[in-house]
């Protein structure tokens, strides 16, 4: 039985950055999040792929001990994203998005997923996020939601309805500004909290992440990376490592949330050092712990 | 005798932000830096104003115990800057810059300034920054330089020559990217160090600041501000508080530099809460210490 259920997209990506390119590469929010979570816990993935999806990618997930019984194989083509980054690696430019089998995705959770205590609602539509939440037999101990600009543009109220139902509303800086129509991230975070989300976490890419709760404020810098190769999936890796770390420790107080954010930032920083899951799928716990230690040193004063 | 000499501009600003406006308001890099430094040390200002410069502004500097014997009164008009900010308060938009008396500025240090142990070379031309440095009788214990996009665009090599001569090359994120033609701030900071600057400090506005030395890396988040009113002068306030703090403590090891960055970020954050020097000139040490304490809490994990 997986202890963390992760729903989102599994994709085949074409990505170009100033440092190279990847074609037909494994991608998607659920992929990055579940592999990141696998360093801490036993994730189960809920997603859909087409019959063109290479077996080797399923093998990779299995090798990382990701439960794939929630991965649906539909007839048709796998979701495809093509994009590029210029020298400002904070900004992804989309060339094309082909939803393919993802457009009719109706996630159905395997029975053994329905008792999981940790649930990450990755970037699928708000309606499907709620449908997944409702399939759980018991309210999980911790539910984290993410979203994306597309769903905010389409129906911001639906996105807010999801945030109301979860414990942690997670999103990136641009999404937070867009959803709450404010340039001020502290104000956006306060609005997430006021939606009855217990914690607000805003991811800021190279600038790290902030967390607001009723108790206080936490700011983590980004890990200083000189060789960013491809940031695709780093936000999803952050989310997966965050919930995976919490599932492993089982401790849901604010102090441990802070620690989880540092682990999440660490895993996300590794992900940006190679295309696709080139680096993310090949980490060791020693590497992760080493970078977390460097994190401690770099904020000390 | 002042213990910190601060050279830069003194200006009259017209500023509009989404939260209001200020007209003919006191501004300029040397103004913000010297008032920020005054909370820790005795700054002496080196700058030029015209005969239209209101006496009350000189009184304000005197009230903050800023030595004004290096403030030259030239015949003509004071340097004027007009600009505005939209909802993205990280980005200043210049409407007009009238150099006026600043265009012929040739800083001459009063004799009593020439033995100061701390020197901040604010944003005047690289040639004038070097002229000021050369007027010091003895090499100061610590020289910090700032710059701005205008001088980088005009003559990047001259800006680099100044960085070679100083101990700390300080600049903001956009300037660092522009000077070293890289989107990567860690790479830019390494290039500052390779110019024989002992420390590189890059200011990132709401995202805080980073410091690189041969010994290590430090990252400070921005203080979480919900009510940013006008960020004008916050970078200069950062620089002034930074060197003022170090002048007061006299301790120039890396550990104390980290502390100085936190004090600098704290003073800079107050500055952004009002137009002109409305807030900056009216702080108490208790307020500053209180916010520094909150800084400690917000990075702890």
Coordinates of N, CA and C in Angstrom, one line a residue, chain A residues 17 35 40 57 63 65 82 91 112 152 154 163 165 172 186 206 212 215 221 235 248-249 253 264 267 296:
Chain A
X17 N 17.0 24.2 -23.8 CA 17.5 25.3 -22.9 C 18.8 25.7 -23.6
X35 N 8.8 10.5 -8.2 CA 10.2 10.1 -8.0 C 10.9 10.9 -6.9
X40 N 11.9 9.2 0.2 CA 11.5 9.3 1.6 C 10.4 8.3 1.9
X57 N 10.0 3.8 -19.4 CA 9.7 4.9 -18.4 C 8.9 4.2 -17.2
X63 N 11.5 1.0 -10.7 CA 12.8 0.9 -10.1 C 12.9 1.9 -8.9
X65 N 10.5 2.4 -7.0 CA 9.5 1.8 -6.0 C 8.3 2.7 -6.0
X82 N 5.8 20.8 -25.3 CA 7.1 21.2 -25.9 C 7.3 22.7 -25.5
X91 N 11.8 31.3 -16.5 CA 10.6 31.5 -17.4 C 10.5 30.4 -18.4
X112 N -6.4 0.0 -3.0 CA -5.3 0.1 -2.0 C -4.7 1.5 -1.8
X152 N -6.0 28.6 -13.3 CA -6.4 29.9 -12.6 C -7.0 30.8 -13.6
X154 N -8.7 29.9 -16.3 CA -10.0 29.4 -16.7 C -11.0 29.6 -15.6
X163 N -8.4 24.9 -2.6 CA -7.5 25.3 -1.5 C -8.3 25.3 -0.2
X165 N -10.3 23.1 0.7 CA -10.5 21.7 1.2 C -9.2 21.1 1.7
X172 N 3.3 28.4 -7.3 CA 4.5 29.2 -7.5 C 4.2 30.7 -7.5
X186 N 3.4 38.2 0.2 CA 3.0 38.0 1.6 C 1.4 38.2 1.6
X206 N 14.6 30.0 -8.2 CA 16.0 30.2 -7.7 C 16.0 31.0 -6.4
X212 N 3.8 30.5 5.0 CA 3.1 31.3 6.0 C 2.1 30.4 6.7
X215 N 0.8 30.7 12.7 CA 1.8 30.9 13.7 C 3.0 31.7 13.3
X221 N 16.0 30.1 1.3 CA 16.6 30.6 0.1 C 16.7 29.4 -0.9
X235 N 9.5 22.4 -9.6 CA 8.4 22.7 -8.7 C 7.7 21.4 -8.3
X248 N 7.2 10.2 5.7 CA 8.2 9.4 6.3 C 8.3 9.7 7.8
X249 N 8.4 11.0 8.2 CA 8.6 11.4 9.6 C 7.3 11.3 10.4
X253 N 4.1 19.1 12.7 CA 4.2 20.4 13.3 C 5.0 21.4 12.4
X264 N 12.8 19.6 0.4 CA 12.1 19.8 -0.9 C 12.9 20.7 -1.8
X267 N 16.0 18.6 -3.1 CA 15.7 17.7 -4.2 C 15.4 18.4 -5.4
X296 N 22.1 24.3 5.7 CA 22.2 24.8 7.1 C 23.2 25.9 7.2

